XYZ file of C-alpha atoms in Angstrom:
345
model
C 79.027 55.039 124.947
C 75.678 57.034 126.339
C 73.949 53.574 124.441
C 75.762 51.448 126.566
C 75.811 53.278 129.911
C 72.184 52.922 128.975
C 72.237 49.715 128.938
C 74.152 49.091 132.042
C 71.792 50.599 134.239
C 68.554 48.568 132.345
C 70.919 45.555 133.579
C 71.650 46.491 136.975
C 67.590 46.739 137.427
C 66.076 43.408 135.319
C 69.585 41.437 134.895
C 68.817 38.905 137.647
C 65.155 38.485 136.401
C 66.833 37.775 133.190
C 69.365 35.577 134.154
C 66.614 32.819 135.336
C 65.075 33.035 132.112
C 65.794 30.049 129.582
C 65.035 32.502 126.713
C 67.940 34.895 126.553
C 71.332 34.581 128.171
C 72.933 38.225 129.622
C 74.932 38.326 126.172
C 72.033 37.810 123.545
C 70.106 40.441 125.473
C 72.552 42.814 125.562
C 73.075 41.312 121.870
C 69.669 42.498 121.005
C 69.296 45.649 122.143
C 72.519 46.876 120.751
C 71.315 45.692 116.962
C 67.777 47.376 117.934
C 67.747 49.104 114.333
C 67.650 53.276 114.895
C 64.210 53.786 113.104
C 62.757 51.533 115.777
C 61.785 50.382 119.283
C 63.129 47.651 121.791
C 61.713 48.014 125.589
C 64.212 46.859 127.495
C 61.468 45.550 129.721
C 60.351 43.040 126.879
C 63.457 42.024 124.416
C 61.852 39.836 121.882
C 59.451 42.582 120.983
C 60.978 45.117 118.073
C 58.318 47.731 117.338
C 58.820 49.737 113.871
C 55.079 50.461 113.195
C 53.588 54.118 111.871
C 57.504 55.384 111.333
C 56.826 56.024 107.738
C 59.503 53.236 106.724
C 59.895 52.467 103.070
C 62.086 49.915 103.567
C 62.065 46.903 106.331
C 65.210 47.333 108.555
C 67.559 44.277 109.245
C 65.896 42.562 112.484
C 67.877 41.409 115.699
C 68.147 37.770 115.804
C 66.612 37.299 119.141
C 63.152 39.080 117.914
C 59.736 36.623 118.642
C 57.599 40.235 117.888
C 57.725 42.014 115.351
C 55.590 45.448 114.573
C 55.898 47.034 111.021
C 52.230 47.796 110.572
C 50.817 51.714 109.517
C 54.248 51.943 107.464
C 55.065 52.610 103.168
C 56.679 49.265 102.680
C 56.528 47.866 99.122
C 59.017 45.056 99.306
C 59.564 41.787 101.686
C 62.756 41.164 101.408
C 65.014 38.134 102.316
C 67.870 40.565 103.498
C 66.068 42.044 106.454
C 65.311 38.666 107.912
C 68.455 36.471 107.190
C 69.245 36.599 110.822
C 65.362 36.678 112.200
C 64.862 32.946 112.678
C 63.400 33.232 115.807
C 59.998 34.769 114.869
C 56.824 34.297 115.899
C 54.389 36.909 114.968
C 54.900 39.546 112.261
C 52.499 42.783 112.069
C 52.836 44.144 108.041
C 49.321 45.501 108.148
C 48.482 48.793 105.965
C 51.612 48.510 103.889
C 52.240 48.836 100.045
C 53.936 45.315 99.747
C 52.710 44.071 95.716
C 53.531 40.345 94.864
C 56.121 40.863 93.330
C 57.988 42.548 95.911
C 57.583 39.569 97.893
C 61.326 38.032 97.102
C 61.209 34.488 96.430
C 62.279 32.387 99.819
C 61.962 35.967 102.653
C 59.954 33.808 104.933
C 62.052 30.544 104.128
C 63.857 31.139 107.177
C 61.478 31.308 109.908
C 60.681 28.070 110.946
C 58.795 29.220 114.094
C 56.582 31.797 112.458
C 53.314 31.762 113.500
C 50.918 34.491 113.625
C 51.469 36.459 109.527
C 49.303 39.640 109.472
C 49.487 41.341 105.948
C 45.915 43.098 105.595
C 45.993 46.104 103.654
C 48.226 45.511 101.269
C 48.555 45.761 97.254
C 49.016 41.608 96.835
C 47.513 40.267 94.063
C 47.903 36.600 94.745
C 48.222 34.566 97.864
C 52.261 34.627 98.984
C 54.159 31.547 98.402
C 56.556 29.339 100.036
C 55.315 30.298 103.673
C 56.688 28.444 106.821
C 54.888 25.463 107.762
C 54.588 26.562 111.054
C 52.067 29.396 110.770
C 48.882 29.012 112.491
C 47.001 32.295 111.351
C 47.509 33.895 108.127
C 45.519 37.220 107.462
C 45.718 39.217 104.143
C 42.059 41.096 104.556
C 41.786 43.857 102.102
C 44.187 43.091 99.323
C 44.133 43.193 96.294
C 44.063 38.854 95.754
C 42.521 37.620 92.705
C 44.423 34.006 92.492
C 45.445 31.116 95.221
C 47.958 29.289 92.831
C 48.072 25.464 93.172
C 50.446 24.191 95.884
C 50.860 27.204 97.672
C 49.176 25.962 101.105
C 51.115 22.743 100.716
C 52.852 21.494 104.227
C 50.360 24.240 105.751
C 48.885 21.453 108.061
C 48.602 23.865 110.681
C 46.959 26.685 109.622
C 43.296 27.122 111.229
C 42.893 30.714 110.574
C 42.774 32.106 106.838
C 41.545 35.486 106.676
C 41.190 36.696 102.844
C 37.741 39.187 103.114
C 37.963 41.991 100.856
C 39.783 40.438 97.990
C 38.734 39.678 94.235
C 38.242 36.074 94.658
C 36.200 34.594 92.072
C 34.358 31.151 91.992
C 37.169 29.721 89.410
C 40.025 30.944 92.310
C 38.661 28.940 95.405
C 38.727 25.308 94.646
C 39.714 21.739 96.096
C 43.376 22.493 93.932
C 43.827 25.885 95.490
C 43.221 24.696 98.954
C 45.308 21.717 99.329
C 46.884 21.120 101.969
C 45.137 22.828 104.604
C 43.800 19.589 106.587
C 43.191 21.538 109.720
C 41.668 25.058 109.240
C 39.220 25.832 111.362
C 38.429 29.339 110.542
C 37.678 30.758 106.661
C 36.617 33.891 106.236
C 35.666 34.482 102.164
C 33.514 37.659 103.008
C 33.352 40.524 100.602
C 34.540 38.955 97.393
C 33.087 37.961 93.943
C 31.884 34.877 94.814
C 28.531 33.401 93.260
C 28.263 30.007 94.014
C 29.375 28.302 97.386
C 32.833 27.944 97.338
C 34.227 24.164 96.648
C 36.767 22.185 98.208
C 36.782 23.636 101.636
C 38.622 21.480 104.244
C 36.307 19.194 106.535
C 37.651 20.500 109.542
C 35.897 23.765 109.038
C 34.048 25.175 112.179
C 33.648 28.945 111.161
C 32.848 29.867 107.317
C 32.227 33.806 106.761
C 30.913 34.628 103.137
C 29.240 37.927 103.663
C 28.655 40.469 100.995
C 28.965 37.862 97.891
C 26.889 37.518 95.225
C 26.001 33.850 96.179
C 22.207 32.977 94.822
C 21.950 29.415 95.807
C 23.055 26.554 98.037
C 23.090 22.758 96.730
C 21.323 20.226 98.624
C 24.215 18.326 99.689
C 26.715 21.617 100.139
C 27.330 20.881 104.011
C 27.916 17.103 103.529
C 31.252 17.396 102.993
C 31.601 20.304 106.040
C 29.887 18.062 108.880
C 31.735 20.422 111.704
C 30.432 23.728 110.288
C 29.175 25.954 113.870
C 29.335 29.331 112.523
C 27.534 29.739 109.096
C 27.688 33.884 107.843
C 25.906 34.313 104.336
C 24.901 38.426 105.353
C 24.328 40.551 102.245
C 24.165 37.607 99.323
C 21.217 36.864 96.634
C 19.667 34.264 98.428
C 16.096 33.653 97.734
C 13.999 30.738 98.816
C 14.444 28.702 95.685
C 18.010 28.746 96.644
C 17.840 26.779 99.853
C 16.609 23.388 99.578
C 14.150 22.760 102.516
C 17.089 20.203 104.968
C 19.625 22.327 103.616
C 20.796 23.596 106.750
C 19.442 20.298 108.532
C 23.153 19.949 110.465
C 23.737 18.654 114.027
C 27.071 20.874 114.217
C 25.541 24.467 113.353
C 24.875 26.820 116.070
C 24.675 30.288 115.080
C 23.374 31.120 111.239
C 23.293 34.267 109.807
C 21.109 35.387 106.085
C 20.331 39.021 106.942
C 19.860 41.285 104.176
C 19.244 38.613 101.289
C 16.075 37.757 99.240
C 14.170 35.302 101.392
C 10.453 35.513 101.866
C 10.070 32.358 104.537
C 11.687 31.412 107.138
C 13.882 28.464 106.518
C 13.851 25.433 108.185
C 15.449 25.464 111.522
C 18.031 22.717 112.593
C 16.872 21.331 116.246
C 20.115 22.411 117.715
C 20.582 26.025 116.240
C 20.887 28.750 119.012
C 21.093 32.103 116.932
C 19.420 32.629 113.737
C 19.820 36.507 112.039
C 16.978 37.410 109.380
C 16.904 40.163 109.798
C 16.116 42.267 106.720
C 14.515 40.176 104.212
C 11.068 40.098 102.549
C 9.346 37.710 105.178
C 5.567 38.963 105.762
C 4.848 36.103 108.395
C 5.978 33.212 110.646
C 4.566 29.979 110.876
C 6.119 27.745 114.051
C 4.457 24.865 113.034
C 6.109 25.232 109.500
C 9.573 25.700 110.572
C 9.377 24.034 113.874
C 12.000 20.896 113.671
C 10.416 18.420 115.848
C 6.914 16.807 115.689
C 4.190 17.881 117.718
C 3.998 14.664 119.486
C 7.389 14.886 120.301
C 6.458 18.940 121.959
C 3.548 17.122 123.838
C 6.289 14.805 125.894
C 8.758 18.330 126.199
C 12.088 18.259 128.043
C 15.137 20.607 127.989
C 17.151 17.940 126.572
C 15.250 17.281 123.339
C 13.837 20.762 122.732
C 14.781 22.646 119.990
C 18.055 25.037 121.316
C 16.511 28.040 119.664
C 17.816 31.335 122.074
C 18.628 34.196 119.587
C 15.919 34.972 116.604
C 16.503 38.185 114.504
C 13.395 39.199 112.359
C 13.699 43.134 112.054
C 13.685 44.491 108.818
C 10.943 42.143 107.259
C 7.535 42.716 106.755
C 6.302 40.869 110.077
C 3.747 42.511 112.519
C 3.676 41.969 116.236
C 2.277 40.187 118.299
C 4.541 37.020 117.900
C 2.721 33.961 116.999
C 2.414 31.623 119.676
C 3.147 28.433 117.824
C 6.747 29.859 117.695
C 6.776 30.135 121.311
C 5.432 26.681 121.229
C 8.062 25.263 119.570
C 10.735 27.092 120.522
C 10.223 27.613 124.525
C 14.283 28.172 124.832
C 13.683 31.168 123.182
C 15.334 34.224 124.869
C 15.413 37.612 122.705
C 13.355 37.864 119.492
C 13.453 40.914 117.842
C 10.762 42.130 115.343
């Protein structure tokens, strides 16, 4: 009785607010905050949201049917399970970060349901391989910090509209990240591979990639042709690999798309060559003892002679610390690269 004189009063203030909105009627919002479940949150002030996060839940409550937002993150959760969302078909966004949920207490079909699912947060978590039979909805699926050592075949199949696939900190291993294990994903933009077992560049990566983060691998080389078949990569991250100069052929990185590439903390000893329309280059803490603008500089020297803003090398952002370079820094750098903004040495 208290829940509903409760209730009453949240009505008398936002009712006529709600009753414009084409979302939820009077009836499915009182519907929704009635089945709020006990070990949870539902503002009154924001109905689709159902907050359950840092409760110490071991078990995922059944959700309200009316729920877009749901928060379950900083919880002991080991099992996904179909019962809790039979009714949830409305979802949009689901927070399981820093759970305990294993593979195999993901029950066969628990997402099935939510066709409109499409933000899937599950970092921190005990899965072993990437979860199957997700919506084809999602957008962004992030399971950072897991425990993933396998993508089985098929399992990004009807994905087409996934552009964000976060899976750094996993056991990913060059045999686990192929053209098979990615099908399906024809419009990612955003792969981030970071902090796995990686040693060669991973194969089979979706052209539509923009952003591809491979930090803290064990990756020694690059082939010639890698970036071919990735002619929209902008954001390049190899940080903290086993790159040495014999493992980047000289046009390697000779792409119009790329715009920001980072190699700190690798094995390199020269400074690669520099696409014309790179802005930030990081490389920072390597073994380079000296820079040569002439060497590196993309354009000829004719074509500095006749400069103009529009054809100039884009240059802005060059990292260097950490090497074994000396100030001052060498004019024909400055030369080439007159966009430059911030160098640091």
């Amino acid at each position: 009785m208290a829940l509903l004189l409760a209730l009453s009063s949240v009505l008398l203030l936002v009712g006529p607010a709600l009753a414009q909105s084409p979302d939820m009627s009077y009836e499915d919002y009182m519907a929704q905050l009635q089945a709020c479940p006990k070990e949870c949150r539902c503002p009154p002030s924001f109905p689709n949201a159902v907050y359950c996060d840092n409760k110490a839940l071991k078990r995922i409550p059944t959700i309200p049917p009316h729920t877009w937002y749901l928060y379950l993150q900083n919880n002991l959760i080991d099992v996904m399970s179909t019962d809790a969302f039979r009714n949830a078909t409305q979802l949009r966004w689901i927070n399981l970060n820093r759970n305990r949920i294993t593979s195999e207490g993901m029950e066969e079909g628990a997402l099935a349901a939510m066709l409109r699912l499409v933000h899937l947060y599950m970092d921190d978590n005990l899965l072993s391989s990437v979860p199957a039979n997700l919506p084809s909805s999602l957008e962004q699926l992030r399971l950072s910090r897991n425990r993933i050592s396998k993508i089985p075949a098929g399992v990004f199949s009807g994905l087409d509209r996934l552009t964000l696939l976060e899976l750094q900190g996993n056991k990913l291993q060059d045999d686990a990240v192929t053209e098979v294990s990615l099908k399906g994903l024809s419009n990612l933009v955003q792969i981030n591979l970071a902090k796995n077992q990686l040693t060669t560049m991973p194969l089979g990566l979706p052209i539509t990639i923009t952003q591809l983060f491979l930090d803290n691998n064990a990756i020694e080389k690059i082939p010639a042709d890698y970036f071919k078949g990735l002619p929209k990569v902008a954001f390049l991250r190899l940080n903290r690999n086993k790159l040495g100069n014999g493992g980047l052929p000289k046009n390697v990185f000779n792409m119009s798309s790329i715009l920001d590439l980072q190699l700190s903390h690798n094995q390199l000893t020269q400074v690669p060559m520099i696409p014309s329309g790179l802005e930030h280059l990081h490389l920072d803490h390597n073994q380079i003892k000296s820079v040569n603008g002439s060497d590196i500089c993309p354009v000829s020297a004719d074509a500095l002679e006749g400069y103009v803003t529009e054809t100039a090398p884009k240059l802005r952002y060059l990292r260097l610390d950490g090497n074994e370079i000396k100030p001052p820094i060498p004019r024909d750098l400055m030369v080439c690269f007159r966009l430059l903004r911030s160098i640091v040495i």
